[in-house]
Tab-separated table of C-alpha atoms in Angstrom:
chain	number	residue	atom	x	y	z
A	1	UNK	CA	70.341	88.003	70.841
A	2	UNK	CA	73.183	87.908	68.010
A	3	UNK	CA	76.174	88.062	70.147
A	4	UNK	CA	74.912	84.377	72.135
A	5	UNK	CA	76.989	81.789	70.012
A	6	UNK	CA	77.476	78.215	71.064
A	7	UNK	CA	79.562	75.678	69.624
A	8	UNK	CA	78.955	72.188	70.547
A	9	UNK	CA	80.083	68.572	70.165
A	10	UNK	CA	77.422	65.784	70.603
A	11	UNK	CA	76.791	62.077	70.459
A	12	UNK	CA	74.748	63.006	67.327
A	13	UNK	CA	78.179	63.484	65.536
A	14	UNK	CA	81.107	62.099	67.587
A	15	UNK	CA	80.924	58.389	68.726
A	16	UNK	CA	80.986	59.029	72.566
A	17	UNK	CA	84.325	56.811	73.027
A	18	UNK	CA	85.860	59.856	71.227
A	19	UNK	CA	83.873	62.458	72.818
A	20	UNK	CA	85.978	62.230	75.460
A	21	UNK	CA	89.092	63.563	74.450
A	22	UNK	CA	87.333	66.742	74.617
A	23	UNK	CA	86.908	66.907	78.022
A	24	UNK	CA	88.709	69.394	80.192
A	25	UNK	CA	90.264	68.742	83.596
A	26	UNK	CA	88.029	70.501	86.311
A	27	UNK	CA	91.542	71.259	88.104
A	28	UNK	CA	92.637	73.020	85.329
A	29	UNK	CA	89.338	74.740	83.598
A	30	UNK	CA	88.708	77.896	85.118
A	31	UNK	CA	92.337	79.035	84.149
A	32	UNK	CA	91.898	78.084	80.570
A	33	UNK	CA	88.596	79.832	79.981
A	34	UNK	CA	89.821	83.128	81.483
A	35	UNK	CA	92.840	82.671	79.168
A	36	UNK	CA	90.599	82.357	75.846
A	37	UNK	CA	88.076	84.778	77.158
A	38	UNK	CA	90.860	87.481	77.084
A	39	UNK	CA	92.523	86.103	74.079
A	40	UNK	CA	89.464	86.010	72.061
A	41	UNK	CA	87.800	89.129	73.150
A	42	UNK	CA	84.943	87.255	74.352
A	43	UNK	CA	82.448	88.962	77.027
A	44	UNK	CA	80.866	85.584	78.519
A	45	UNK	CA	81.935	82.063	78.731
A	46	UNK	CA	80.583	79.278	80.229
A	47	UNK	CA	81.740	75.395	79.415
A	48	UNK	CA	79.208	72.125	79.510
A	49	UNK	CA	80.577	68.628	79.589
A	50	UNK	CA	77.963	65.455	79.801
A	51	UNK	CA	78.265	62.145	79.395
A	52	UNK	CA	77.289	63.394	75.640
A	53	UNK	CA	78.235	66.851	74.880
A	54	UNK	CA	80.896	68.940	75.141
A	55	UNK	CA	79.429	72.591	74.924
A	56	UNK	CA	80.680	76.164	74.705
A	57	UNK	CA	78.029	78.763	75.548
A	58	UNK	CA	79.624	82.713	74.935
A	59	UNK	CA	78.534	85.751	74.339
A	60	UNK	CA	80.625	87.364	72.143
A	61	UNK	CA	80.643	90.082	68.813
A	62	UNK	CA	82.810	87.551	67.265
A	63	UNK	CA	82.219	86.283	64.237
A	64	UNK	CA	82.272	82.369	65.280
A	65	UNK	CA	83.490	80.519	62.132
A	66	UNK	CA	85.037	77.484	61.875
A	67	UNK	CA	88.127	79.283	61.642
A	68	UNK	CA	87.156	80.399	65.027
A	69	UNK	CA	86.383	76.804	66.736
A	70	UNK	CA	89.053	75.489	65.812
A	71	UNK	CA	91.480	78.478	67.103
A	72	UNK	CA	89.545	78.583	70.079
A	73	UNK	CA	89.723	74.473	70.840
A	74	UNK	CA	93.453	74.832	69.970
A	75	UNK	CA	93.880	77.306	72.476
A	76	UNK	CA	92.871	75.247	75.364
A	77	UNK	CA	95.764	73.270	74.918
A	78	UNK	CA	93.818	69.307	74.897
A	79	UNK	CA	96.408	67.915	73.386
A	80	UNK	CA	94.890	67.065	70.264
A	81	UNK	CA	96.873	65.717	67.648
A	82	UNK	CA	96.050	67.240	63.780
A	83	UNK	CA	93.913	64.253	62.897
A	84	UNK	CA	91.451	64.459	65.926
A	85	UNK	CA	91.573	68.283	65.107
A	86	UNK	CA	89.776	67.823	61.904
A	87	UNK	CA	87.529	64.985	63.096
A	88	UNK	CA	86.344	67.135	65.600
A	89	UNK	CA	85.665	70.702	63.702
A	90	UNK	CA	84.187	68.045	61.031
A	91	UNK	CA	81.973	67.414	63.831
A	92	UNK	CA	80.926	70.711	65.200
A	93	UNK	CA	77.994	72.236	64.912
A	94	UNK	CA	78.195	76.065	65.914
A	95	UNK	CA	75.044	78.171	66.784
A	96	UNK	CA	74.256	81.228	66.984
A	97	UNK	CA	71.615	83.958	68.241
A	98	UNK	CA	68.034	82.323	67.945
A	99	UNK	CA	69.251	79.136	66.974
A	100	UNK	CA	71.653	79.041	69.934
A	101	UNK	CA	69.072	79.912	72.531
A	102	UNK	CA	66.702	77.270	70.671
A	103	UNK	CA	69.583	74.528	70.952
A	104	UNK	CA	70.390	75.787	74.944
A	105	UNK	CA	66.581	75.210	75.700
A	106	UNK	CA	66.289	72.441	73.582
A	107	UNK	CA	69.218	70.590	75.942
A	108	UNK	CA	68.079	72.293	79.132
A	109	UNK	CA	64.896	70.090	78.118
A	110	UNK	CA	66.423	66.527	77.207
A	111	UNK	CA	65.400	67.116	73.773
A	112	UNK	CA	68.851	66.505	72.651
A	113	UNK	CA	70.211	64.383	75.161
A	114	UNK	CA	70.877	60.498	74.526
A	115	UNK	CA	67.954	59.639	76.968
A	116	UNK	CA	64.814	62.169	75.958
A	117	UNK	CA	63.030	62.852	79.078
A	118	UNK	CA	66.649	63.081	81.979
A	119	UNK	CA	66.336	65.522	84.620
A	120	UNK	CA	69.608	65.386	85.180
A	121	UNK	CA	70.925	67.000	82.300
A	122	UNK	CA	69.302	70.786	83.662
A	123	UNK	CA	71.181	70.235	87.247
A	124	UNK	CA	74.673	69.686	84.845
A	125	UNK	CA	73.840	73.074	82.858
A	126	UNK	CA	72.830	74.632	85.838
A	127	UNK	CA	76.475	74.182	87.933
A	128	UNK	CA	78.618	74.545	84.413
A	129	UNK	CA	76.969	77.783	84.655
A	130	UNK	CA	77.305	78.546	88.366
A	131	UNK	CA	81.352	77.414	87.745
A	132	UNK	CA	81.600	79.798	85.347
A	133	UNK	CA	80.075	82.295	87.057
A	134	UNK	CA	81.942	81.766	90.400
A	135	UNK	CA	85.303	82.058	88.099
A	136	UNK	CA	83.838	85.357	86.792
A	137	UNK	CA	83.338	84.341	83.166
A	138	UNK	CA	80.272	85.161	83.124
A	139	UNK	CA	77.996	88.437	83.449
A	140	UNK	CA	74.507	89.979	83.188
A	141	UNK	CA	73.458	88.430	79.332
A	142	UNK	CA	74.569	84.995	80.395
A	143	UNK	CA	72.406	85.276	83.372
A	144	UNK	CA	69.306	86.313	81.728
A	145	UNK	CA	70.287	83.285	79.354
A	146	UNK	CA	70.472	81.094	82.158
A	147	UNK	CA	66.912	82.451	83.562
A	148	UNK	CA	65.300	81.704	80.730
A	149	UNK	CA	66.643	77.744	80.330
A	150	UNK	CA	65.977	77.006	83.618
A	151	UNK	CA	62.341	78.280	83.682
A	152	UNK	CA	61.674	76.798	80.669
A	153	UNK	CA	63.162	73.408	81.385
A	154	UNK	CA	60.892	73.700	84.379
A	155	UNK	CA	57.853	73.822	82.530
A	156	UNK	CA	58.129	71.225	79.937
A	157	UNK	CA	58.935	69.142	83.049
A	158	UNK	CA	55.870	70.229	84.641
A	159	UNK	CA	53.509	70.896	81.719
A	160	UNK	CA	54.318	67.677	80.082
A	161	UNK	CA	54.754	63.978	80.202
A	162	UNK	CA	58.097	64.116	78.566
A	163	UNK	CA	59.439	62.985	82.420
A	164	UNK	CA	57.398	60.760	83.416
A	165	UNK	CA	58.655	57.257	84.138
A	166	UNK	CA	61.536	58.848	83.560
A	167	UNK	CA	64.272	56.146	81.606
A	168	UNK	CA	68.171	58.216	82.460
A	169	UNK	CA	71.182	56.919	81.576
A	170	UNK	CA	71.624	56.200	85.444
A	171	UNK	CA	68.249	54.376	85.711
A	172	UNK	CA	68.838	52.259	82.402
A	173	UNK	CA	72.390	51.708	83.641
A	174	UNK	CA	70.990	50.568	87.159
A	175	UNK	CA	68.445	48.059	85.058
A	176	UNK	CA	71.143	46.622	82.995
A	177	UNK	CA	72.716	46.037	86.548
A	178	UNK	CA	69.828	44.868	88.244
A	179	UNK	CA	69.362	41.834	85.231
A	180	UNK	CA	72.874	40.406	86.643
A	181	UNK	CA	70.829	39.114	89.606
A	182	UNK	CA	73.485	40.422	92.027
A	183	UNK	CA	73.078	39.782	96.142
A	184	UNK	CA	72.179	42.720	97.884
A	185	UNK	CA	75.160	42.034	99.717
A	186	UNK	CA	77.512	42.480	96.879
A	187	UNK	CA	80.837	44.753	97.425
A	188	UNK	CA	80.354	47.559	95.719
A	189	UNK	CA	83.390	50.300	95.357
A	190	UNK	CA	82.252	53.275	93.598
A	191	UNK	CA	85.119	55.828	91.988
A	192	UNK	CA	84.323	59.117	92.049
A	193	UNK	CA	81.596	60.951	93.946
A	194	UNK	CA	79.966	63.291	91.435
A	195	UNK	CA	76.539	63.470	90.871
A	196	UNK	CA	76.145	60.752	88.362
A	197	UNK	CA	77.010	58.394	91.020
A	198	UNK	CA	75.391	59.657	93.949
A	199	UNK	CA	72.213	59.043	91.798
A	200	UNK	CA	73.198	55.600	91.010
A	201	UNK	CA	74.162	55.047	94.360
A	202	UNK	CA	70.086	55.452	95.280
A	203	UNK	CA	68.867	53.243	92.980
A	204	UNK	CA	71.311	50.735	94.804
A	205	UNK	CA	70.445	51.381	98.243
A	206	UNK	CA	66.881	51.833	97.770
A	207	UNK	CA	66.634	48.129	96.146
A	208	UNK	CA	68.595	47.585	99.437
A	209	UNK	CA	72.444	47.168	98.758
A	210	UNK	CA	74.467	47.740	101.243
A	211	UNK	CA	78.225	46.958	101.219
A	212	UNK	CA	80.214	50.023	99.647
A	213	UNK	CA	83.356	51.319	99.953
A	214	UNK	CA	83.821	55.268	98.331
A	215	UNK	CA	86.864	56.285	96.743
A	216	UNK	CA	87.344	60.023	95.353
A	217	UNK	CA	89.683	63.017	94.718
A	218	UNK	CA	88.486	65.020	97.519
A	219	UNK	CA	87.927	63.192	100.587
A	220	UNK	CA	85.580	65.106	102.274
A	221	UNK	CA	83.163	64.102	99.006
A	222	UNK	CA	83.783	60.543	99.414
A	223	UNK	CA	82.930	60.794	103.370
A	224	UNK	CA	79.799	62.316	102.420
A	225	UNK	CA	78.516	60.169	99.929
A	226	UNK	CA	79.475	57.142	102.207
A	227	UNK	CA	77.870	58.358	104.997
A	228	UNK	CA	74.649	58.741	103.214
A	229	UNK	CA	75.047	54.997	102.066
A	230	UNK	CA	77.004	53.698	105.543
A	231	UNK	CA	79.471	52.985	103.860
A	232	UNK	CA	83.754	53.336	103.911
A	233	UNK	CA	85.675	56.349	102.564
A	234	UNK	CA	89.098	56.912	100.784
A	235	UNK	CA	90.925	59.353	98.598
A	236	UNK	CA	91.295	58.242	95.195
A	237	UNK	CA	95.336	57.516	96.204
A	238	UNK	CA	94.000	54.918	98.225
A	239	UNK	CA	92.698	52.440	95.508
A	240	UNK	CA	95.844	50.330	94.726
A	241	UNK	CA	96.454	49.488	97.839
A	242	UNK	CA	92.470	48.340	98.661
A	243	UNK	CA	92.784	44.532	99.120
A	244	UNK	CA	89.305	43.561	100.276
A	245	UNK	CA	88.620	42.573	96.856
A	246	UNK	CA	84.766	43.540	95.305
A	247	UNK	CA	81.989	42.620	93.139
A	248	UNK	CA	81.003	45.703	91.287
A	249	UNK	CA	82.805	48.733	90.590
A	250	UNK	CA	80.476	51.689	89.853
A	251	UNK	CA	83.276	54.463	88.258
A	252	UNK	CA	82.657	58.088	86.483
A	253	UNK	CA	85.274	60.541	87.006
A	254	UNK	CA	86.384	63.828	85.162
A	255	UNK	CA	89.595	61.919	84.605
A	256	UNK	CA	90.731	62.456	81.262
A	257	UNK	CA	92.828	59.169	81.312
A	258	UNK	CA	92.061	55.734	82.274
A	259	UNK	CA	92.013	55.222	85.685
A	260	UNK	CA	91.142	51.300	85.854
A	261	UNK	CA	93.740	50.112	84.579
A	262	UNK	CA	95.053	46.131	83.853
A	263	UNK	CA	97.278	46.555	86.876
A	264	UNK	CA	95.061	48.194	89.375
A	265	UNK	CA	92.058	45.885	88.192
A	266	UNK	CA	94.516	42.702	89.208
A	267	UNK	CA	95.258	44.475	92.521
A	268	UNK	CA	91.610	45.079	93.324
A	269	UNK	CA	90.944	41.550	92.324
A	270	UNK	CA	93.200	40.313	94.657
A	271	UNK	CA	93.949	36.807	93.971
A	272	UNK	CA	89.962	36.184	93.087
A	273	UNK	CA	89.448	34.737	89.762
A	274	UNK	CA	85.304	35.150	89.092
A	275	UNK	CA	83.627	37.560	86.829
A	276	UNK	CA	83.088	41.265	88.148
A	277	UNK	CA	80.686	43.836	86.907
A	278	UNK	CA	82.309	47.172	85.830
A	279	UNK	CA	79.330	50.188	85.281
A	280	UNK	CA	81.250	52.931	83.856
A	281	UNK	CA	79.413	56.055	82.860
A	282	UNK	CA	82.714	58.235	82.651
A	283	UNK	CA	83.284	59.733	79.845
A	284	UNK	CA	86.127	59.512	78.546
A	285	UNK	CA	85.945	55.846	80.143
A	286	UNK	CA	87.588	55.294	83.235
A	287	UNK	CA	88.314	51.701	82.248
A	288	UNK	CA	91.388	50.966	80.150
A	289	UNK	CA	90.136	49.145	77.064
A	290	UNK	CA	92.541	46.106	78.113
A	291	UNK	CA	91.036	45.532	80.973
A	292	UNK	CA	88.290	44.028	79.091
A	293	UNK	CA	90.143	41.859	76.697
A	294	UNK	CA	92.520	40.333	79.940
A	295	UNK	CA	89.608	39.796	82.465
A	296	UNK	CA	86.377	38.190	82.790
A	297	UNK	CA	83.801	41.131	82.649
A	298	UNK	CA	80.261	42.771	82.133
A	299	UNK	CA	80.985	45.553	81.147
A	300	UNK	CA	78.276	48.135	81.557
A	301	UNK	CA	79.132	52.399	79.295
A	302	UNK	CA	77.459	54.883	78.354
A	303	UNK	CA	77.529	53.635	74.628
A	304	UNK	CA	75.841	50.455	75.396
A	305	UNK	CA	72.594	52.556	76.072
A	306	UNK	CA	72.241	53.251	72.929
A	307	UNK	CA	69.880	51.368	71.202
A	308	UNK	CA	67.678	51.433	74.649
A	309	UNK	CA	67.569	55.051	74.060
A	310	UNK	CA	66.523	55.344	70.786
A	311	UNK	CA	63.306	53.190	72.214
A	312	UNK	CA	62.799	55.808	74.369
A	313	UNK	CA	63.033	58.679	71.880
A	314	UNK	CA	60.436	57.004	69.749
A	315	UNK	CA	58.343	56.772	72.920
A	316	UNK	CA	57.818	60.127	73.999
A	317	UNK	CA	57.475	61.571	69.902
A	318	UNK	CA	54.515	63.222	71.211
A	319	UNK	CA	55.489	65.174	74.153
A	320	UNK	CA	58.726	66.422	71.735
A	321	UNK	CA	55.842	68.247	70.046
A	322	UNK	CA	54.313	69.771	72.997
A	323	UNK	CA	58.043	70.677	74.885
A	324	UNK	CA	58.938	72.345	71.567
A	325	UNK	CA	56.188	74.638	71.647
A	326	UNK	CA	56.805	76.205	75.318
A	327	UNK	CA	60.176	76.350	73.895
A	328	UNK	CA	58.568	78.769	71.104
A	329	UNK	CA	57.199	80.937	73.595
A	330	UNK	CA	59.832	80.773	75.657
A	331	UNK	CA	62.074	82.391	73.040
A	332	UNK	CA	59.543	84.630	72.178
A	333	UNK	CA	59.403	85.703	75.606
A	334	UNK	CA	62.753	86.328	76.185
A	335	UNK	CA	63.207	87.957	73.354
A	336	UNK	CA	61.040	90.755	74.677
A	337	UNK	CA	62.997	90.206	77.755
A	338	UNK	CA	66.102	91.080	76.563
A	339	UNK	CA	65.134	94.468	75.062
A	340	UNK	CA	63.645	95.789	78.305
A	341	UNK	CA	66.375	95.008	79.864
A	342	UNK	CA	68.566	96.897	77.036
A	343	UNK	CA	66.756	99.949	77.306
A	344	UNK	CA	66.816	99.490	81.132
A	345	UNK	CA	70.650	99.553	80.505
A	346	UNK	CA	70.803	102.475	78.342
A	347	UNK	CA	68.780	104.295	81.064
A	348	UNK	CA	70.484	104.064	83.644
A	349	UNK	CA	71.940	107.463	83.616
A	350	UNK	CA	68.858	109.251	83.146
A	351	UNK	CA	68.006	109.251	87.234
A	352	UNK	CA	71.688	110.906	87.574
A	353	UNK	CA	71.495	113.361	85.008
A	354	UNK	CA	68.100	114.377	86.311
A	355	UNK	CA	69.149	115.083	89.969
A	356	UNK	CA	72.324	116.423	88.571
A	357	UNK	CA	69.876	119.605	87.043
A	358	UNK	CA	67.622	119.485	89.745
A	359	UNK	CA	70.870	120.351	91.804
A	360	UNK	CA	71.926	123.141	88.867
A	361	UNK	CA	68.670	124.252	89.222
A	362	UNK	CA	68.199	124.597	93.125
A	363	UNK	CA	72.102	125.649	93.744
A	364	UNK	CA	73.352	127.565	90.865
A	365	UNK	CA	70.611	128.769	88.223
A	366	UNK	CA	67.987	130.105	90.872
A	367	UNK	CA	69.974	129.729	93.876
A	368	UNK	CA	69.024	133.730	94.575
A	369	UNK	CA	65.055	133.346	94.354
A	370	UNK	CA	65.102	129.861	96.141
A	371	UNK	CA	66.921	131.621	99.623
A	372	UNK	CA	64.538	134.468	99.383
A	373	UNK	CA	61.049	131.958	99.720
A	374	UNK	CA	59.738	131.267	103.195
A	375	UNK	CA	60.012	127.695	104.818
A	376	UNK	CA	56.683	127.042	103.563
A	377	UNK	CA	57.300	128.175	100.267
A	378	UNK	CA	60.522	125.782	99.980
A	379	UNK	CA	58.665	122.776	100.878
A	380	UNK	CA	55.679	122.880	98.647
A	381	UNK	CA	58.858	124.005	95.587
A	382	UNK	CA	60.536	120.580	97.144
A	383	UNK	CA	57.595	118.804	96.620
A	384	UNK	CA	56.907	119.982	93.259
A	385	UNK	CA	60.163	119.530	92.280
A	386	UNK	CA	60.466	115.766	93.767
A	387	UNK	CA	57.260	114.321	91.749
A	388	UNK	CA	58.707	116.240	88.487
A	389	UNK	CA	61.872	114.181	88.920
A	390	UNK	CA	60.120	111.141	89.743
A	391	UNK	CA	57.761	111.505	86.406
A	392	UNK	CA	61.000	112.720	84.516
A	393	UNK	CA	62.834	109.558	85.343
A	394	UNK	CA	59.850	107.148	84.658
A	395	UNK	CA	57.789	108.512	81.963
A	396	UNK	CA	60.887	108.465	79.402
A	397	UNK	CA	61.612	104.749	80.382
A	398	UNK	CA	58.680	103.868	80.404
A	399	UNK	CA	57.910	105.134	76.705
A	400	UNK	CA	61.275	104.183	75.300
A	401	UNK	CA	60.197	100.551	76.353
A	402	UNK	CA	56.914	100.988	74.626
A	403	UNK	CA	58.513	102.250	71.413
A	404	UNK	CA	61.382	99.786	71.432
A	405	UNK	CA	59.316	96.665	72.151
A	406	UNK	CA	55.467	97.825	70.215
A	407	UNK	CA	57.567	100.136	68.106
A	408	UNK	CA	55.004	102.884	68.559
């Protein structure tokens, strides 16, 4: 378990406004991981980015230093300046072996997400991994990793109450919305088509809103998310030129950059002078800071969930106790896990060499005596001979797992 190292940036030390600027563009992130991964000599590489984390997960012989992080964040070319730089590795906290795993199953569980008790966050981890893996970053100890969050995530979900009446960022964001008294009839455009939104999205049209328009990066997302809500589609292009004018905008986006900004939000407003509702769980935000000081608006982020959240956290105290012990034996488990599946590993030649002597044996050693047997005679020696090689290949495995994992 020494070579899984993680190093992570969360809302526990970065204000989440800033968190942003760590975010990598999805258009451009495969490329840059394959980069470092060869640069750095690192086996295994997967990247996490939530609406509070920003998370490397490798498995590498590296020693992972600060040193490290910070030649490693370099590397990806964010366009940090020196002073963020420093902030930021001020602000890291790198794990590794045990203490990694711990902190991987930890956020596959909520326990260290803003909201204690989100589903969501194990679907994020779950497709940062799958990305990864798709891009070939990743290999056989990441997977047995990733087996081991997701089955534990599953049963502190199911084994405990640490779910139920479940408060998400999306749900707390949809009450906050809900409190404005909006008409069901409202015109809602929502920017992007991720899963944050599509979640949002059912909150809306299950308390029976029903006038949206879609707008994202890939069309064919946008047409599915609208169709599901009856709803109007457009790529992302098409937003500053939209002059139907709204009364909500629901926006998260990978964007790294504003996207809402004064000019477009004048545009959209098209000649209407009332105050809108802007829910924006992007983060970085997609709304340009001056937006908010030019126009009349209630302004509904991530950050502003704060305080609700700590509520929450308070809340569910108990069920932290009773998650964190299936985490325990979780760890535990794999643990025992991952030396089977070493010894299965340095076994795996054992089945070759034995049919390679059974071959020496048959063709070459007593190649003379074998022709000279009967038909009869070769088929009993055949069978002999097969359930030797079968209890040659299993016995040894079998007692090198025995010794490796009782050590007797």
């Amino acid at each position: 378990m020494k070579y899984l190292k993680v190093i992570a940036f969360t809302h526990k030390q970065i204000e989440l406004k800033e968190l942003g600027k760590l975010v990598i563009c999805q258009e451009d992130l495969t490329v840059k991981l394959q980069r470092v991964k060869v640069e750095f000599g690192i086996s295994e590489l997967f990247y996490l980015a939530t609406c509070n984390r920003v998370v490397f997960v490798m498995a590498t012989s590296q020693n992972v230093d600060r040193p490290f992080a910070e030649k490693f964040i370099g590397s990806l070319e964010m366009g940090l300046c020196s002073h963020y730089m420093g902030t930021f590795m001020d602000a890291a906290v790198i794990y590794e072996g045990k203490d990694a795993l711990n902190h991987l199953l930890r956020t596959s569980c909520s326990l260290e997400s803003l909201v204690v008790g989100e589903k969501e966050i194990l679907a994020q981890i779950r497709k940062a991994y799958e990305q990864g893996r798709e891009g070939g970053l990743t290999g056989d100890y990441l997977r047995m990793v990733m087996n081991c969050v997701v089955k534990t995530a599953k049963e502190v979900y199911t084994h405990t109450n640490i779910s139920k009446n479940p408060i998400s960022v999306v749900s707390l964001a949809y009450r906050k919305l809900k409190d404005l008294k909006l008409c069901s009839n409202a015109r809602v455009l929502i920017i992007g088509a991720g899963e944050t939104n599509r979640n949002i999205s059912k909150y809306l049209q299950k308390h029976k809103f029903s006038n949206f328009v879609v707008f994202n990066r890939t069309v064919a997302n946008a047409r599915q998310l609208a169709a599901d809500l009856g709803g109007e589609a457009y790529g992302l292009e098409e937003l500053a030129n939209y002059k139907n004018g709204f009364d909500v905008i629901i926006t998260c986006t990978s964007a790294t950059l504003p996207i809402i900004t004064p000019e477009l939000y004048a545009s959209l407003l098209n000649g209407e002078t009332g105050r809108k509702t802007v829910v924006d769980l992007a983060v970085p935000n997609d709304t340009a800071p001056e937006v908010l000081e030019q126009f009349p608006v209630n302004f509904i982020e991530v950050h502003s969930l704060n305080e609700v959240a700590k509520r929450n956290l308070q809340e569910r105290y108990q069920e932290l106790v009773h998650a964190e012990a299936i985490i325990v034996d979780n760890m535990a488990e794999f643990s025992l896990q991952l030396k089977q599946r070493r010894v299965e590993i340095a076994m795996r030649q054992v089945p070759e060499k034995i049919k390679e002597i059974r071959s020496t044996a048959l063709n070459t050693v007593f190649v003379d005596e074998v022709q000279g047997l009967d038909q009869q005679s070769r088929e009993v020696l055949e069978k002999v001979i097969s359930y030797m090689e079968k209890k040659y290949i299993s016995v040894p495995m079998i007692m090198a797992k025995d010794i490796l994992i009782n050590g007797n």
